[in-house]
XYZ file of C-alpha atoms in Angstrom:
525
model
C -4.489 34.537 39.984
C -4.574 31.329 37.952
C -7.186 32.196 35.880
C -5.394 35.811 34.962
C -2.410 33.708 34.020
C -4.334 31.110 32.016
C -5.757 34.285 30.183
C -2.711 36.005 29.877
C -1.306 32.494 28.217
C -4.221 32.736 25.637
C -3.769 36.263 24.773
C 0.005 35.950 24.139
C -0.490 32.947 21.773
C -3.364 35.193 19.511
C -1.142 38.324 19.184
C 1.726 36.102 18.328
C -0.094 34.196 15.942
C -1.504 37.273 14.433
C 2.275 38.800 14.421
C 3.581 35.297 12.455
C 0.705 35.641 9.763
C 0.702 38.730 8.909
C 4.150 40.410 9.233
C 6.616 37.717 8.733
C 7.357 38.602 5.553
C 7.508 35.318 4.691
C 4.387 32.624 5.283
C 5.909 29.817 3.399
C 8.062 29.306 6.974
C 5.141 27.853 8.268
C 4.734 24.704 6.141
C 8.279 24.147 5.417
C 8.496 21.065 8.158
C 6.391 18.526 9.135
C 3.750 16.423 7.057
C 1.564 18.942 6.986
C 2.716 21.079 4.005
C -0.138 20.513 1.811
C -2.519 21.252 4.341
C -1.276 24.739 5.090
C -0.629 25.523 1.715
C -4.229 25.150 0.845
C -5.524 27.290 4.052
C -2.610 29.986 3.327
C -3.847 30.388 -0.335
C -7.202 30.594 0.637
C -6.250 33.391 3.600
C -3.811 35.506 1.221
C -4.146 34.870 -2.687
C -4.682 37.489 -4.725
C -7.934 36.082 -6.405
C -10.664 33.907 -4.873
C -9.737 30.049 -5.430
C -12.629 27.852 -5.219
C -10.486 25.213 -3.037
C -12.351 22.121 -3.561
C -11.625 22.478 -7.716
C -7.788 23.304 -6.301
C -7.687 19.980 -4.495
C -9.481 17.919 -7.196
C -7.067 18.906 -9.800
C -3.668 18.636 -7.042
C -4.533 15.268 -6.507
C -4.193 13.470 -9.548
C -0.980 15.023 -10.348
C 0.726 13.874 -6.354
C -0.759 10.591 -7.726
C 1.148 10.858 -11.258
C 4.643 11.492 -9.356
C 4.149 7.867 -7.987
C 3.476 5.482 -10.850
C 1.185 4.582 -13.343
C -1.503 2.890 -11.653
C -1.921 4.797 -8.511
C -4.987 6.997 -9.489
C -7.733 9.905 -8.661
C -11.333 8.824 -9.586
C -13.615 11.697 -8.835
C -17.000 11.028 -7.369
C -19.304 11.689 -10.657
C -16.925 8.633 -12.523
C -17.058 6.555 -9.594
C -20.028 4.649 -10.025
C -18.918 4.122 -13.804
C -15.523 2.861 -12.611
C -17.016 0.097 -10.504
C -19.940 -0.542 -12.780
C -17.789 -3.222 -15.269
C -16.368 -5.456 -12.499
C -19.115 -5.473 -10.223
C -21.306 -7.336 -12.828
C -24.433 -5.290 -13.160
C -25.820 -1.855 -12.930
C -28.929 0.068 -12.806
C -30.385 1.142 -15.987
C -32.505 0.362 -19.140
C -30.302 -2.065 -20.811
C -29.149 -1.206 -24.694
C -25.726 -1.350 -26.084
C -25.559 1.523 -28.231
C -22.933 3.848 -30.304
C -23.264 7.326 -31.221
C -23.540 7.526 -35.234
C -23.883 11.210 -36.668
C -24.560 13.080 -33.623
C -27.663 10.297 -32.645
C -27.802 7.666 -30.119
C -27.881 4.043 -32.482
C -29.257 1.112 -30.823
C -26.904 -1.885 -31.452
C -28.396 -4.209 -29.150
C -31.303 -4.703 -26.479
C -29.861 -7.187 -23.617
C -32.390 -9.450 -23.249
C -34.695 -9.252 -20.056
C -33.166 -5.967 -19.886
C -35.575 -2.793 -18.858
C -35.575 -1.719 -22.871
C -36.813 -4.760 -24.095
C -39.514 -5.030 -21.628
C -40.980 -1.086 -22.729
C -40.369 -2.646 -26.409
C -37.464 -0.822 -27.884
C -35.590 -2.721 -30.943
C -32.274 -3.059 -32.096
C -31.687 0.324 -34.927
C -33.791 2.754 -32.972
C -32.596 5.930 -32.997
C -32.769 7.657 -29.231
C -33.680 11.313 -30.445
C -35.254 12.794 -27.283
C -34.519 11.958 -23.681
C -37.497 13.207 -20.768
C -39.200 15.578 -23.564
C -35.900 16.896 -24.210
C -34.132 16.823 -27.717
C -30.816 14.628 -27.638
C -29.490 15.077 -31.015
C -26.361 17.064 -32.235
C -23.453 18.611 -30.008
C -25.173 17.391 -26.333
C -25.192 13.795 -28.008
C -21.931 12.505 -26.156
C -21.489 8.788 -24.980
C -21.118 10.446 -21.532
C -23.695 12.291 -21.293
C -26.272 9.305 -22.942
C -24.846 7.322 -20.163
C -25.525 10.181 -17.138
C -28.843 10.056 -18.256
C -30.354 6.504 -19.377
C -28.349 5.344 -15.859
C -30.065 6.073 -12.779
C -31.200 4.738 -9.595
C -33.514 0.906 -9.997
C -37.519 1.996 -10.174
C -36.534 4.954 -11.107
C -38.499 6.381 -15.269
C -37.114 7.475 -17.851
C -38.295 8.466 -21.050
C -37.104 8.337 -24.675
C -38.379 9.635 -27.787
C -37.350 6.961 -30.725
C -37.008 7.499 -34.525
C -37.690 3.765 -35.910
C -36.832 2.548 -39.349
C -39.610 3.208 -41.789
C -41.538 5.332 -39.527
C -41.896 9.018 -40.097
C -42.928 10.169 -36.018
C -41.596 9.965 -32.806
C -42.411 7.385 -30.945
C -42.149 7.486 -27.196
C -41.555 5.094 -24.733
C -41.163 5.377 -21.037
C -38.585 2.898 -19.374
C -38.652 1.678 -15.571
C -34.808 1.426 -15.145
C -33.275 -2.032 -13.522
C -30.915 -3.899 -12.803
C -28.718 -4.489 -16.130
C -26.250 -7.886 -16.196
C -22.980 -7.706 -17.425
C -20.505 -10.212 -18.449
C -17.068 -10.849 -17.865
C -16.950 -14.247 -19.893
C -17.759 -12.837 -24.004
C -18.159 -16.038 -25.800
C -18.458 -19.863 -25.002
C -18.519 -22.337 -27.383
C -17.264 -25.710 -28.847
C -14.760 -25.021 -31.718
C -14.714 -28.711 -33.140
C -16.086 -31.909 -30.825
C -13.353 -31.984 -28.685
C -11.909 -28.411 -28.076
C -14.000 -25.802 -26.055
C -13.363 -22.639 -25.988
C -13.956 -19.009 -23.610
C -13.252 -15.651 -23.671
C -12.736 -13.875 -20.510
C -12.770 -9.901 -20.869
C -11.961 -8.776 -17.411
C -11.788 -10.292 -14.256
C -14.946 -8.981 -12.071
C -16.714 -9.895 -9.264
C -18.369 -12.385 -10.957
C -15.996 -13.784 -13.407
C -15.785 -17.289 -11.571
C -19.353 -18.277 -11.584
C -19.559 -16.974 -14.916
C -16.690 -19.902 -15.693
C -18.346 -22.307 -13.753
C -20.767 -21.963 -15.772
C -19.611 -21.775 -18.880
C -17.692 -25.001 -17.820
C -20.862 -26.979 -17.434
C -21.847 -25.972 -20.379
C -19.263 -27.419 -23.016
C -18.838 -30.479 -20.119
C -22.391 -31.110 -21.420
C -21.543 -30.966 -24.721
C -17.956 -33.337 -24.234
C -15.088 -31.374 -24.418
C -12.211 -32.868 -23.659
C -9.042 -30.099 -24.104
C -9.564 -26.187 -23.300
C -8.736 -22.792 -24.721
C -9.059 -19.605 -22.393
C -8.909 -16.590 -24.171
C -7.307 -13.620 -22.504
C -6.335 -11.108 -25.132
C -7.046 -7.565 -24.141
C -7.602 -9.178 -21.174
C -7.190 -5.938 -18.923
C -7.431 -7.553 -15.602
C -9.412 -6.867 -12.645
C -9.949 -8.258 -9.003
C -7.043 -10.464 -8.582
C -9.082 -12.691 -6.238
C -11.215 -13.609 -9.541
C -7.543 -14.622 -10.805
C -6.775 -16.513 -7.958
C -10.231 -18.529 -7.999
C -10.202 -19.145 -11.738
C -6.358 -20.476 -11.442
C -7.241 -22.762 -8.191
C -9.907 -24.932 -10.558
C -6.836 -25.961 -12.809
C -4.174 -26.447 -10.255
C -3.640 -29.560 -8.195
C -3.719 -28.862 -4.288
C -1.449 -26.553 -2.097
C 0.209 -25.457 -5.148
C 1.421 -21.528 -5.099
C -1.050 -19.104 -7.646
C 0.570 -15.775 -6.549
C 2.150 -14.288 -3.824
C 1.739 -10.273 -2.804
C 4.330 -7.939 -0.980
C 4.894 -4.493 -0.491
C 6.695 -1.490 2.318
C 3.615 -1.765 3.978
C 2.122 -5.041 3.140
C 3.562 -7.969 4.305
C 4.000 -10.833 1.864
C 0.825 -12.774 1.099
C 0.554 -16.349 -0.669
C -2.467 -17.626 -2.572
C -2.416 -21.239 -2.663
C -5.055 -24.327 -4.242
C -7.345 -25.929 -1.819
C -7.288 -29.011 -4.943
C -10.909 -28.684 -4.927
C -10.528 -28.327 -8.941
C -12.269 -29.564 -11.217
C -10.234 -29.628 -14.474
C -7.141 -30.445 -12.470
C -5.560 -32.504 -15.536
C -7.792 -31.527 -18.678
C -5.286 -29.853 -21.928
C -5.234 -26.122 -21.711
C -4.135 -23.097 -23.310
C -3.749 -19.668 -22.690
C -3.927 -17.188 -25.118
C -2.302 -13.622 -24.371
C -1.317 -10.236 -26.171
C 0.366 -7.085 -25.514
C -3.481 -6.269 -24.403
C -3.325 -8.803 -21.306
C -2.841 -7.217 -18.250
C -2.862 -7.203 -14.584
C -4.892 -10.481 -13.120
C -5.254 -11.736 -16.579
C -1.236 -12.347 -16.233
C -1.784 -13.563 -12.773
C -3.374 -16.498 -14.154
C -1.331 -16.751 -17.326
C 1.991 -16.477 -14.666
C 0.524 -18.829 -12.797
C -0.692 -21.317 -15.405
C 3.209 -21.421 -17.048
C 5.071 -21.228 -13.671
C 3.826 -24.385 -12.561
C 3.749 -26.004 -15.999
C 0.193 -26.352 -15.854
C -1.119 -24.629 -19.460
C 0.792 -23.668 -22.562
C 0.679 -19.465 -22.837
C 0.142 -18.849 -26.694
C 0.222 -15.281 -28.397
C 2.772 -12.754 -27.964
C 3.648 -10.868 -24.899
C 1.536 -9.719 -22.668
C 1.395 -6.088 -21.153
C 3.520 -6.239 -17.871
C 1.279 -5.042 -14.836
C 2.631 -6.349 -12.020
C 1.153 -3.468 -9.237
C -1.453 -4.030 -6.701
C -3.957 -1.287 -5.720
C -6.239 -0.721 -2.840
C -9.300 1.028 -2.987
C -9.668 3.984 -0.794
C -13.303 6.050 -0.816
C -13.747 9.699 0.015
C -16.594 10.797 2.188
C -17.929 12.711 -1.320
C -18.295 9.903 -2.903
C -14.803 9.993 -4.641
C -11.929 7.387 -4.713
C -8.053 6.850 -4.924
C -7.040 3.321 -6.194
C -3.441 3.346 -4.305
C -0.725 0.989 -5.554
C 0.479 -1.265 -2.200
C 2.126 -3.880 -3.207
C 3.553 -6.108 -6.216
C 2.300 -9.518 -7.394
C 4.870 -12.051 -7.539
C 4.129 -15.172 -9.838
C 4.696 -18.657 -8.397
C 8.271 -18.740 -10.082
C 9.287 -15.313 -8.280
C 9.214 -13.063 -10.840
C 7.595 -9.858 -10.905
C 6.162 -8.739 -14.495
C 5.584 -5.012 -14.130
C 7.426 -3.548 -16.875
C 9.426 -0.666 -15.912
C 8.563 2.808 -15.103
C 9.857 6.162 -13.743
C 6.892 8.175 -13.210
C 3.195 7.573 -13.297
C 2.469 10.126 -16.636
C 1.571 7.415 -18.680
C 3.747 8.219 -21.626
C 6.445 5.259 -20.534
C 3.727 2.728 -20.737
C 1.964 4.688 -24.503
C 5.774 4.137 -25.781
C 6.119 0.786 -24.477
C 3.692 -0.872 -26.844
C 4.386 1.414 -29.785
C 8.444 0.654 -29.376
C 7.753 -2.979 -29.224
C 6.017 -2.854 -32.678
C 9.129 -0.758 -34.066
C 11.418 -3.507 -32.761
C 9.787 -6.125 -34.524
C 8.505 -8.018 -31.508
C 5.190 -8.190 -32.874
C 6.961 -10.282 -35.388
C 9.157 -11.870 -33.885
C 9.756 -13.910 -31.259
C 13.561 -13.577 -31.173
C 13.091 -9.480 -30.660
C 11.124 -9.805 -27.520
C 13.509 -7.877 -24.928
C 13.551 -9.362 -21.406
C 14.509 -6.595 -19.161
C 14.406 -9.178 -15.725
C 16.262 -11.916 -14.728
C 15.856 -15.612 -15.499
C 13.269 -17.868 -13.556
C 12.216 -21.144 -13.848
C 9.306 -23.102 -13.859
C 8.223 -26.080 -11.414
C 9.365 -28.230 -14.845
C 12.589 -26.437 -15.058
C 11.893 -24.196 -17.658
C 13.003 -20.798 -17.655
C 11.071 -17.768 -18.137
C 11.529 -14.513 -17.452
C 10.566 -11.457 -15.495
C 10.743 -7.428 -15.923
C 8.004 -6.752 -18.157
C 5.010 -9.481 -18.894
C 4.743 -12.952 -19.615
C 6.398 -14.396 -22.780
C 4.177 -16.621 -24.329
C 5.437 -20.401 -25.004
C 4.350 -20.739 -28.463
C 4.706 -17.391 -30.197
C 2.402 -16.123 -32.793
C 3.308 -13.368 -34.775
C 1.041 -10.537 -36.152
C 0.094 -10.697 -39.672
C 0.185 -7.432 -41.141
C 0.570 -8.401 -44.728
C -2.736 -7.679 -45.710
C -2.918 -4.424 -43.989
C -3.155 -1.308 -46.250
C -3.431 2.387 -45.799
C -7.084 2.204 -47.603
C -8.001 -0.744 -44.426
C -6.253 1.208 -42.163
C -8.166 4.313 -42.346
C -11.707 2.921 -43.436
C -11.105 1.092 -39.847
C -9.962 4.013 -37.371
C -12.665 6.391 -39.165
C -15.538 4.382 -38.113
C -16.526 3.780 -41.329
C -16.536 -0.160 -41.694
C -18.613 -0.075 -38.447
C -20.962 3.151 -39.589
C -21.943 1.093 -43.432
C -22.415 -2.105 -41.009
C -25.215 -0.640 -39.038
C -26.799 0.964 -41.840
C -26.759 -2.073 -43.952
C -28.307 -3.785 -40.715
C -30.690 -1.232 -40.629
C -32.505 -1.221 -43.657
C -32.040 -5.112 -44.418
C -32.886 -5.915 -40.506
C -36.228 -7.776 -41.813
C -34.157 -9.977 -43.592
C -31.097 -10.377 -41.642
C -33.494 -11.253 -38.673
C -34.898 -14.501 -40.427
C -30.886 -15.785 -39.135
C -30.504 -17.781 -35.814
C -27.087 -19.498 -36.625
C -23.713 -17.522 -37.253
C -22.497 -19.713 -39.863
C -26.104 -19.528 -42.191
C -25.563 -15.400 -41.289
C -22.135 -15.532 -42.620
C -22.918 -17.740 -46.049
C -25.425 -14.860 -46.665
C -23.880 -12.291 -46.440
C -20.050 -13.657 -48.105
C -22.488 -13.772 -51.735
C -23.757 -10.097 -51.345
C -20.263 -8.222 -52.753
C -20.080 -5.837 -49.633
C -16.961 -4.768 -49.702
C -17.483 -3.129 -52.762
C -21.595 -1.535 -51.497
C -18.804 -0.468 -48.561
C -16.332 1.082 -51.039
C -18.881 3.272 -52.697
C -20.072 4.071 -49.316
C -16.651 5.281 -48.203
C -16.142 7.100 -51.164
C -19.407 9.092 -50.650
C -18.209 10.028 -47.055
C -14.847 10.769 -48.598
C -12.357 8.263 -48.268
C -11.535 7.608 -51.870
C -11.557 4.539 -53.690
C -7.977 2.576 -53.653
C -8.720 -0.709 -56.290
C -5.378 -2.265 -55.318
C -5.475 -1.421 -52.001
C -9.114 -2.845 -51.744
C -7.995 -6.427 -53.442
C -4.729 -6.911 -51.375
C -7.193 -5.826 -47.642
C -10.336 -7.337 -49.015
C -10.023 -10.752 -46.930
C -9.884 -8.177 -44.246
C -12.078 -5.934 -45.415
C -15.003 -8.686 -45.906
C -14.268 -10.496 -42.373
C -14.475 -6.840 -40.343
C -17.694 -5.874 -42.437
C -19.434 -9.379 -42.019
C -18.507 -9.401 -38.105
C -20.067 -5.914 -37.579
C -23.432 -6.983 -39.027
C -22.903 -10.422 -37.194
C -22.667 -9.140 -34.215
C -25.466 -6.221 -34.531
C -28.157 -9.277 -35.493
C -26.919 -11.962 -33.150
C -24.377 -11.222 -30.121
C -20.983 -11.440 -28.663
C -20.578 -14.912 -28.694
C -21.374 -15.715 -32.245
C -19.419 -12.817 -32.881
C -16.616 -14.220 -31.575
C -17.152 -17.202 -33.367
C -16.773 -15.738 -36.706
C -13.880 -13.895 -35.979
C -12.252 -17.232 -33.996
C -12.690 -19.127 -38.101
C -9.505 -17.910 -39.427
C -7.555 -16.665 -36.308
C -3.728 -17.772 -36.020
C -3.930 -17.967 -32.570
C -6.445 -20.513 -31.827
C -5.055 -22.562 -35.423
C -1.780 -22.778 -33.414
C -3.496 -23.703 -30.135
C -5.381 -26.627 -31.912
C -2.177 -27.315 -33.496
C -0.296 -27.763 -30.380
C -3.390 -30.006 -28.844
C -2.804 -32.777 -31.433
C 0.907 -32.298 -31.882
C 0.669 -33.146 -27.777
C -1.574 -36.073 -28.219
């Protein structure tokens, strides 16, 4: 008898499933409570749509947009990006090691990293990458993507390229054992006169500290005395980074950041005063480009009156994400908490959705309001805070620098303008490179480089080269932008025979920025 009933049971629960599925007239019934919704949806569509869904491209394309209805930084990274995603702030990946750009539908080689993979099988700086594994790799297929899916790979692993070489008329082939490739979080390190050094951070990885450290002992060795930390288009990173950098400049048990959230309970970073450069002069420069931990350490370096912040404003990121992975491989960076800086103030900017088009307008309206400009149009959307000093600063939408600098547009011209966003300043650069590279290469020192090539009239070898690709020739516009015009042509080739760092340098000579940092040095002393 128990067992009939126990079977009866199970039979009455099938036929009034089967009655609730298919003649309820309306399915919907069954997802309208609980948290399962989305779940059901997805198994009802695949029972009764019309068409055949493939469900797994349904899901991959529902996700991002649940994501979007919850801000700006809360995001979908499927499993092919992944590995590319991580690849910047973990501080190496596997592959053969060139910096490259795609010019006219070829893979350029701008630099080979030294000890890199590339240099080892013997390619050079202006090869042309025409075939990849016997395969051509020229014209529509020649994507920056799709170079990158296929010179990256797992370590040990071959790959190999077929190269077109300046003044050679064949193919030459070379097969690379990809490695481990380095990459760097700190851009440049150098001394700017004998008492000021200076370094540029560009994100905030995993290993952004040592890199300081490092770059610390460095201009220690060679006597600096007073500091300038570069964080323009500073996008940010791991805010531990942040918090490690900060805790070398800060005296002991002083507050860096504090994190809270719904679900997070508030969490304080403090000094251990194991710092170094505890009392040593230092700046911080910032721009509308400086985001996220970058302003952690900016927030924390003016909240406790530790480091003048010089620039203009910075971004206004003020979310903190968690890293979730998906057993394909895939991720969701989740936003669970805000960062608070020491002074209380949260700097996330606002928002009302995650679409992006809030932040896109943020940074265009703030040029149209003249904040670039001007100090006095900078719109502070938060409350007042103050510093450990006293001094007040403000939340609601970045940090406010302490010394503004303005933009200086007054050179800027439609002819600079569009010989810039084309490409084409950076397209005659590598081609002058190219076929003077014999030449070029007899330069070890930026400054020797940049004598040269100020007495070899390029801007007006560039204008005739514009004009050939069709940007025509604008003689007034060319002598108001040709400052400009000579400094971004110069830097290109600079940087393509040298690197980053002496790069940097050049640009650094006439920059209003670090002028008004060095000014503020010896107005303090």
């Amino acid at each position: 008898m128990p067992l009939i009933m126990a079977l009866c049971v199970v039979v009455g629960i099938l036929i009034g499933t089967f009655y609730t599925n298919h003649f309820s007239g309306n399915k919907l019934s069954v997802i309208n409570s609980g948290t399962g919704k989305l779940g059901n949806l997805i198994h009802i569509i695949d029972d009764q749509y019309v068409d055949t869904v493939n469900l797994a491209d349904l899901v991959e394309k529902a996700i991002p947009q649940i994501l979007t209805s919850l801000d700006p930084h809360s995001v979908y990274i499927p499993a092919k990006e992944a590995q590319s995603a991580s690849d910047d702030l973990k501080g190496s990946f596997f592959g053969v090691g060139i910096e490259f750009v795609i010019r006219e539908d070829t893979i350029q080689v701008q630099n080979v990293i030294s000890g890199g993979p590339a240099e080892t099988a013997g390619l050079l700086a202006g090869d042309k990458i025409v075939t990849i594994d016997d395969k051509p790799f020229v014209g529509k297929v020649c994507t920056t993507d799709e170079a990158m899916r296929r010179l990256k790979g797992p370590d040990k692993t071959k790959v190999k390229v077929g190269v077109m070489r300046y003044g050679s008329k064949k193919i030459i082939p070379y097969v690379i054992t990809r490695g481990e490739v380095k990459t760097h979080s700190i851009s440049s390190t150098y001394m700017i006169d004998d008492r000021t050094g200076y370094i540029r951070i560009k994100n905030f990885g995993e290993n952004t500290y040592s890199e300081m450290l490092v770059a610390l002992a460095e201009l220690q060795q060679q006597g600096f005395s007073q500091l300038i930390i570069d964080l323009r288009d500073n996008a940010g990173g791991y805010l531990e980074a942040a918090v490690q950098m900060a805790n070398e400049f800060l005296p002991k048990n002083m507050l860096i950041v504090y994190t809270e959230g719904r679900k997070s309970s508030r969490q304080e970073y403090k000094t251990d005063g194991r710092g170094s450069y505890q009392k040593m002069p230092l700046a911080v420069l910032i721009n509308e480009g400086s985001a996220s931990a970058a302003e952690i350490f900016a927030g924390a370096m003016q909240d406790n009156d530790r480091g003048t912040i010089i620039g203009r404003r910075s971004f206004g990121k003020g979310l903190v994400q968690q890293q979730i992975s998906f057993p394909d491989g895939s991720l969701v960076r989740l936003t669970i908490a805000r960062y608070y800086t020491p002074s209380g103030r949260c700097i996330q900017k606002p928002y009302t959705s995650g679409d992006g088009k809030e932040y896109q307008k943020d940074l265009i309206e703030r040029y149209e309001h003249g904040e670039y400009f001007s100090k006095d149009s900078i719109k502070h959307d938060g409350p007042a805070y103050h510093t450990i000093g006293g001094r007040t600063v403000y939340g609601g939408g970045g940090i406010t620098p302490d010394i503004f600098v303005a933009e200086d547009t007054s050179a800027i011209t439609s002819y600079y303008k569009e010989a810039a966003m084309t490409g084409l300043i950076t397209q005659y650069a590598f081609i002058y490179t190219d076929e003077n590279r014999l030449k070029l290469n007899n330069f070890n020192e930026m400054m020797e480089l940049a004598d040269y090539l100020g007495k070899q009239g390029l801007v007006e070898r560039f204008a005739d080269f514009a004009s050939s690709r069709g940007l025509a020739r604008r003689n007034l516009m060319i002598r108001k932008s040709y400052h400009l015009l000579d400094t971004y042509i110069n830097s290109r080739i600079i940087y393509n025979i040298l690197d980053e760092n002496a790069w940097m340098q050049y640009l650094n000579i006439d920059d209003k920025v670090i002028k008004a940092a060095l000014k503020h040095f010896n107005e303090k002393k």
